[in-house]
């Protein structure tokens, strides 16, 4: 009996896990501390090396909140994960809070990923796939959400108090003002608003136009003011053209009478907050209280909601609510006759 010669059999090639690194910080202050982007990258790359994984992609979010999904890099990562087949096998994060600080959204995206065969791994919160681990993950993400809301509440309280003391909390100031340093408290540099002479004159001019019109011809509306500013070459602070909404915002801002209102708007709910929740910050006024109140009365009288019954129930469609965009005068209905003898109607400025 002859001995059989056995040919060597090659071992099956096992593909390494392809990992996507997701790195996020909420604020520059956090980036300066122990959760900086470079530090997260170093730890995630080290974890991949220890597991024998390939770092196939990296998505960086430098300075956005984890409470919602309006994050460009996050959405780019999700799109790549939902490809058929997915661009990677696993998403790794420093902690689950880097992925989301909203428990509902966390579970929604996690299940979406899992349906396409993509896993999510936290290198500081290693959990299994059993029911107990699932419960622990949900508790962790729920606590992350609670902690985020508590932090936001305390931060807002501190910012409200900062505003009440007359200090600027950041962001772009209203036209007519500029931000200046007002001293240092501990490690923090406090800032205030001061009048910007160049653009403050534009604000005063807008109020004068609303009260007196161009060349003293009588009050004009916001659209007419915007037209006048654009036609005379007066631009916004950043060189743009004026629009109706921008003019209206200037005319209704209490900032210009020395009372800047902070915390006026709830961005998450998309609505204005009640006046009692505002923090009033004292700033140098640009117009007088008498001028401001006179403009508010004028705006109110022009509002369609406040029109007299004759204006709302007039025989013509635009009676009392249509004004000339150039001079602010009322538009009146006139008739004409075409060459064919047919009568037609049109609106024209009553002052012309």
PDB file of N, CA and C in Angstrom, residues 233-290:
ATOM      1  N   UNK A 233     -27.120 103.513  -1.024  1.00  0.00           N
ATOM      2  CA  UNK A 233     -25.816 102.875  -0.840  1.00  0.00           C
ATOM      3  C   UNK A 233     -25.431 102.597   0.596  1.00  0.00           C
ATOM      4  N   UNK A 234     -26.393 102.679   1.512  1.00  0.00           N
ATOM      5  CA  UNK A 234     -26.099 102.349   2.913  1.00  0.00           C
ATOM      6  C   UNK A 234     -26.263 100.849   3.087  1.00  0.00           C
ATOM      7  N   UNK A 235     -25.195 100.165   3.414  1.00  0.00           N
ATOM      8  CA  UNK A 235     -25.216  98.714   3.507  1.00  0.00           C
ATOM      9  C   UNK A 235     -25.279  98.255   4.963  1.00  0.00           C
ATOM     10  N   UNK A 236     -25.522  96.976   5.133  1.00  0.00           N
ATOM     11  CA  UNK A 236     -25.513  96.388   6.468  1.00  0.00           C
ATOM     12  C   UNK A 236     -24.077  96.354   6.983  1.00  0.00           C
ATOM     13  N   UNK A 237     -23.908  95.919   8.202  1.00  0.00           N
ATOM     14  CA  UNK A 237     -22.572  95.891   8.809  1.00  0.00           C
ATOM     15  C   UNK A 237     -21.587  95.078   7.980  1.00  0.00           C
ATOM     16  N   UNK A 238     -22.079  94.036   7.306  1.00  0.00           N
ATOM     17  CA  UNK A 238     -21.179  93.166   6.547  1.00  0.00           C
ATOM     18  C   UNK A 238     -21.271  93.403   5.043  1.00  0.00           C
ATOM     19  N   UNK A 239     -21.795  94.569   4.657  1.00  0.00           N
ATOM     20  CA  UNK A 239     -21.790  94.953   3.250  1.00  0.00           C
ATOM     21  C   UNK A 239     -22.947  94.432   2.434  1.00  0.00           C
ATOM     22  N   UNK A 240     -23.936  93.822   3.075  1.00  0.00           N
ATOM     23  CA  UNK A 240     -25.081  93.288   2.353  1.00  0.00           C
ATOM     24  C   UNK A 240     -26.185  94.313   2.154  1.00  0.00           C
ATOM     25  N   UNK A 241     -27.228  93.899   1.444  1.00  0.00           N
ATOM     26  CA  UNK A 241     -28.384  94.754   1.211  1.00  0.00           C
ATOM     27  C   UNK A 241     -29.394  94.577   2.340  1.00  0.00           C
ATOM     28  N   UNK A 242     -30.154  95.614   2.575  1.00  0.00           N
ATOM     29  CA  UNK A 242     -31.166  95.576   3.621  1.00  0.00           C
ATOM     30  C   UNK A 242     -32.433  94.893   3.113  1.00  0.00           C
ATOM     31  N   UNK A 243     -33.091  94.177   4.014  1.00  0.00           N
ATOM     32  CA  UNK A 243     -34.373  93.562   3.709  1.00  0.00           C
ATOM     33  C   UNK A 243     -35.417  94.020   4.714  1.00  0.00           C
ATOM     34  N   UNK A 244     -36.662  93.725   4.436  1.00  0.00           N
ATOM     35  CA  UNK A 244     -37.767  94.145   5.297  1.00  0.00           C
ATOM     36  C   UNK A 244     -37.610  93.609   6.714  1.00  0.00           C
ATOM     37  N   UNK A 245     -37.252  92.321   6.825  1.00  0.00           N
ATOM     38  CA  UNK A 245     -37.109  91.705   8.143  1.00  0.00           C
ATOM     39  C   UNK A 245     -35.994  92.328   8.961  1.00  0.00           C
ATOM     40  N   UNK A 246     -34.889  92.679   8.300  1.00  0.00           N
ATOM     41  CA  UNK A 246     -33.748  93.276   9.006  1.00  0.00           C
ATOM     42  C   UNK A 246     -34.109  94.646   9.568  1.00  0.00           C
ATOM     43  N   UNK A 247     -34.823  95.433   8.775  1.00  0.00           N
ATOM     44  CA  UNK A 247     -35.238  96.762   9.234  1.00  0.00           C
ATOM     45  C   UNK A 247     -36.210  96.634  10.396  1.00  0.00           C
ATOM     46  N   UNK A 248     -37.158  95.721  10.269  1.00  0.00           N
ATOM     47  CA  UNK A 248     -38.144  95.519  11.344  1.00  0.00           C
ATOM     48  C   UNK A 248     -37.456  95.102  12.637  1.00  0.00           C
ATOM     49  N   UNK A 249     -36.433  94.265  12.523  1.00  0.00           N
ATOM     50  CA  UNK A 249     -35.698  93.824  13.712  1.00  0.00           C
ATOM     51  C   UNK A 249     -35.017  94.995  14.409  1.00  0.00           C
ATOM     52  N   UNK A 250     -34.438  95.906  13.635  1.00  0.00           N
ATOM     53  CA  UNK A 250     -33.802  97.091  14.225  1.00  0.00           C
ATOM     54  C   UNK A 250     -34.845  97.939  14.950  1.00  0.00           C
ATOM     55  N   UNK A 251     -35.982  98.147  14.306  1.00  0.00           N
ATOM     56  CA  UNK A 251     -37.006  99.036  14.860  1.00  0.00           C
ATOM     57  C   UNK A 251     -37.690  98.477  16.103  1.00  0.00           C
ATOM     58  N   UNK A 252     -37.608  97.177  16.316  1.00  0.00           N
ATOM     59  CA  UNK A 252     -38.306  96.578  17.463  1.00  0.00           C
ATOM     60  C   UNK A 252     -37.369  96.088  18.563  1.00  0.00           C
ATOM     61  N   UNK A 253     -36.077  96.235  18.401  1.00  0.00           N
ATOM     62  CA  UNK A 253     -35.116  95.785  19.418  1.00  0.00           C
ATOM     63  C   UNK A 253     -35.060  96.763  20.588  1.00  0.00           C
ATOM     64  N   UNK A 254     -35.337  96.256  21.785  1.00  0.00           N
ATOM     65  CA  UNK A 254     -35.228  97.115  22.972  1.00  0.00           C
ATOM     66  C   UNK A 254     -33.770  97.417  23.313  1.00  0.00           C
ATOM     67  N   UNK A 255     -32.847  96.713  22.672  1.00  0.00           N
ATOM     68  CA  UNK A 255     -31.415  96.982  22.884  1.00  0.00           C
ATOM     69  C   UNK A 255     -31.108  98.455  22.642  1.00  0.00           C
ATOM     70  N   UNK A 256     -31.769  99.036  21.633  1.00  0.00           N
ATOM     71  CA  UNK A 256     -31.435 100.405  21.236  1.00  0.00           C
ATOM     72  C   UNK A 256     -31.928 101.467  22.221  1.00  0.00           C
ATOM     73  N   UNK A 257     -32.735 101.060  23.214  1.00  0.00           N
ATOM     74  CA  UNK A 257     -33.084 101.990  24.299  1.00  0.00           C
ATOM     75  C   UNK A 257     -32.363 101.577  25.586  1.00  0.00           C
ATOM     76  N   UNK A 258     -31.322 100.736  25.430  1.00  0.00           N
ATOM     77  CA  UNK A 258     -30.479 100.378  26.572  1.00  0.00           C
ATOM     78  C   UNK A 258     -30.883  99.129  27.311  1.00  0.00           C
ATOM     79  N   UNK A 259     -31.811  98.321  26.734  1.00  0.00           N
ATOM     80  CA  UNK A 259     -32.288  97.114  27.411  1.00  0.00           C
ATOM     81  C   UNK A 259     -32.163  95.912  26.479  1.00  0.00           C
ATOM     82  N   UNK A 260     -30.978  95.320  26.437  1.00  0.00           N
ATOM     83  CA  UNK A 260     -30.773  94.134  25.602  1.00  0.00           C
ATOM     84  C   UNK A 260     -31.347  92.905  26.304  1.00  0.00           C
ATOM     85  N   UNK A 261     -32.160  92.149  25.586  1.00  0.00           N
ATOM     86  CA  UNK A 261     -32.817  90.980  26.178  1.00  0.00           C
ATOM     87  C   UNK A 261     -32.095  89.694  25.775  1.00  0.00           C
ATOM     88  N   UNK A 262     -31.608  88.992  26.785  1.00  0.00           N
ATOM     89  CA  UNK A 262     -30.938  87.702  26.577  1.00  0.00           C
ATOM     90  C   UNK A 262     -31.916  86.586  26.940  1.00  0.00           C
ATOM     91  N   UNK A 263     -31.738  85.412  26.310  1.00  0.00           N
ATOM     92  CA  UNK A 263     -32.589  84.247  26.573  1.00  0.00           C
ATOM     93  C   UNK A 263     -34.023  84.493  26.100  1.00  0.00           C
ATOM     94  N   UNK A 264     -34.151  85.053  24.896  1.00  0.00           N
ATOM     95  CA  UNK A 264     -35.482  85.361  24.358  1.00  0.00           C
ATOM     96  C   UNK A 264     -36.097  84.206  23.585  1.00  0.00           C
ATOM     97  N   UNK A 265     -35.253  83.264  23.129  1.00  0.00           N
ATOM     98  CA  UNK A 265     -35.730  82.274  22.160  1.00  0.00           C
ATOM     99  C   UNK A 265     -35.316  80.869  22.555  1.00  0.00           C
ATOM    100  N   UNK A 266     -36.233  79.919  22.411  1.00  0.00           N
ATOM    101  CA  UNK A 266     -35.956  78.507  22.671  1.00  0.00           C
ATOM    102  C   UNK A 266     -35.668  77.831  21.333  1.00  0.00           C
ATOM    103  N   UNK A 267     -34.388  77.615  21.047  1.00  0.00           N
ATOM    104  CA  UNK A 267     -33.990  77.069  19.744  1.00  0.00           C
ATOM    105  C   UNK A 267     -34.505  75.652  19.538  1.00  0.00           C
ATOM    106  N   UNK A 268     -34.530  74.849  20.596  1.00  0.00           N
ATOM    107  CA  UNK A 268     -34.973  73.459  20.463  1.00  0.00           C
ATOM    108  C   UNK A 268     -36.453  73.377  20.103  1.00  0.00           C
ATOM    109  N   UNK A 269     -37.268  74.206  20.769  1.00  0.00           N
ATOM    110  CA  UNK A 269     -38.714  74.184  20.525  1.00  0.00           C
ATOM    111  C   UNK A 269     -39.116  75.106  19.383  1.00  0.00           C
ATOM    112  N   UNK A 270     -38.171  75.942  18.933  1.00  0.00           N
ATOM    113  CA  UNK A 270     -38.446  76.828  17.816  1.00  0.00           C
ATOM    114  C   UNK A 270     -39.488  77.886  18.107  1.00  0.00           C
ATOM    115  N   UNK A 271     -39.447  78.469  19.295  1.00  0.00           N
ATOM    116  CA  UNK A 271     -40.437  79.491  19.639  1.00  0.00           C
ATOM    117  C   UNK A 271     -39.849  80.487  20.635  1.00  0.00           C
ATOM    118  N   UNK A 272     -40.481  81.657  20.698  1.00  0.00           N
ATOM    119  CA  UNK A 272     -40.029  82.702  21.618  1.00  0.00           C
ATOM    120  C   UNK A 272     -40.399  82.331  23.051  1.00  0.00           C
ATOM    121  N   UNK A 273     -39.566  82.759  23.991  1.00  0.00           N
ATOM    122  CA  UNK A 273     -39.842  82.519  25.404  1.00  0.00           C
ATOM    123  C   UNK A 273     -40.652  83.679  25.967  1.00  0.00           C
ATOM    124  N   UNK A 274     -41.445  83.440  27.011  1.00  0.00           N
ATOM    125  CA  UNK A 274     -42.191  84.544  27.629  1.00  0.00           C
ATOM    126  C   UNK A 274     -41.249  85.586  28.209  1.00  0.00           C
ATOM    127  N   UNK A 275     -41.711  86.831  28.264  1.00  0.00           N
ATOM    128  CA  UNK A 275     -40.871  87.960  28.684  1.00  0.00           C
ATOM    129  C   UNK A 275     -40.283  87.772  30.072  1.00  0.00           C
ATOM    130  N   UNK A 276     -41.012  87.088  30.966  1.00  0.00           N
ATOM    131  CA  UNK A 276     -40.509  86.918  32.337  1.00  0.00           C
ATOM    132  C   UNK A 276     -39.275  86.023  32.409  1.00  0.00           C
ATOM    133  N   UNK A 277     -38.990  85.263  31.354  1.00  0.00           N
ATOM    134  CA  UNK A 277     -37.801  84.413  31.334  1.00  0.00           C
ATOM    135  C   UNK A 277     -36.586  85.138  30.749  1.00  0.00           C
ATOM    136  N   UNK A 278     -36.790  86.314  30.189  1.00  0.00           N
ATOM    137  CA  UNK A 278     -35.679  87.063  29.601  1.00  0.00           C
ATOM    138  C   UNK A 278     -34.778  87.623  30.699  1.00  0.00           C
ATOM    139  N   UNK A 279     -33.501  87.730  30.390  1.00  0.00           N
ATOM    140  CA  UNK A 279     -32.555  88.417  31.273  1.00  0.00           C
ATOM    141  C   UNK A 279     -32.219  89.748  30.608  1.00  0.00           C
ATOM    142  N   UNK A 280     -32.532  90.847  31.282  1.00  0.00           N
ATOM    143  CA  UNK A 280     -32.323  92.174  30.697  1.00  0.00           C
ATOM    144  C   UNK A 280     -30.922  92.672  31.035  1.00  0.00           C
ATOM    145  N   UNK A 281     -30.174  92.989  29.999  1.00  0.00           N
ATOM    146  CA  UNK A 281     -28.800  93.478  30.144  1.00  0.00           C
ATOM    147  C   UNK A 281     -28.761  94.965  29.780  1.00  0.00           C
ATOM    148  N   UNK A 282     -28.255  95.778  30.671  1.00  0.00           N
ATOM    149  CA  UNK A 282     -28.173  97.215  30.407  1.00  0.00           C
ATOM    150  C   UNK A 282     -26.999  97.525  29.482  1.00  0.00           C
ATOM    151  N   UNK A 283     -27.297  98.289  28.423  1.00  0.00           N
ATOM    152  CA  UNK A 283     -26.274  98.704  27.456  1.00  0.00           C
ATOM    153  C   UNK A 283     -26.471 100.191  27.162  1.00  0.00           C
ATOM    154  N   UNK A 284     -25.478 100.859  26.583  1.00  0.00           N
ATOM    155  CA  UNK A 284     -25.658 102.275  26.227  1.00  0.00           C
ATOM    156  C   UNK A 284     -26.758 102.416  25.172  1.00  0.00           C
ATOM    157  N   UNK A 285     -27.738 103.295  25.373  1.00  0.00           N
ATOM    158  CA  UNK A 285     -28.814 103.456  24.385  1.00  0.00           C
ATOM    159  C   UNK A 285     -28.335 104.189  23.135  1.00  0.00           C
ATOM    160  N   UNK A 286     -29.021 103.954  22.028  1.00  0.00           N
ATOM    161  CA  UNK A 286     -28.714 104.641  20.771  1.00  0.00           C
ATOM    162  C   UNK A 286     -29.840 105.603  20.389  1.00  0.00           C
ATOM    163  N   UNK A 287     -31.089 105.245  20.741  1.00  0.00           N
ATOM    164  CA  UNK A 287     -32.226 106.141  20.495  1.00  0.00           C
ATOM    165  C   UNK A 287     -32.938 106.397  21.817  1.00  0.00           C
ATOM    166  N   UNK A 288     -33.789 107.407  21.845  1.00  0.00           N
ATOM    167  CA  UNK A 288     -34.508 107.740  23.077  1.00  0.00           C
ATOM    168  C   UNK A 288     -35.742 106.861  23.235  1.00  0.00           C
ATOM    169  N   UNK A 289     -36.241 106.785  24.462  1.00  0.00           N
ATOM    170  CA  UNK A 289     -37.455 106.028  24.737  1.00  0.00           C
ATOM    171  C   UNK A 289     -38.632 106.608  23.951  1.00  0.00           C
ATOM    172  N   UNK A 290     -38.704 107.930  23.857  1.00  0.00           N
ATOM    173  CA  UNK A 290     -39.801 108.573  23.130  1.00  0.00           C
ATOM    174  C   UNK A 290     -39.786 108.179  21.654  1.00  0.00           C
TER     175      UNK A 290
END
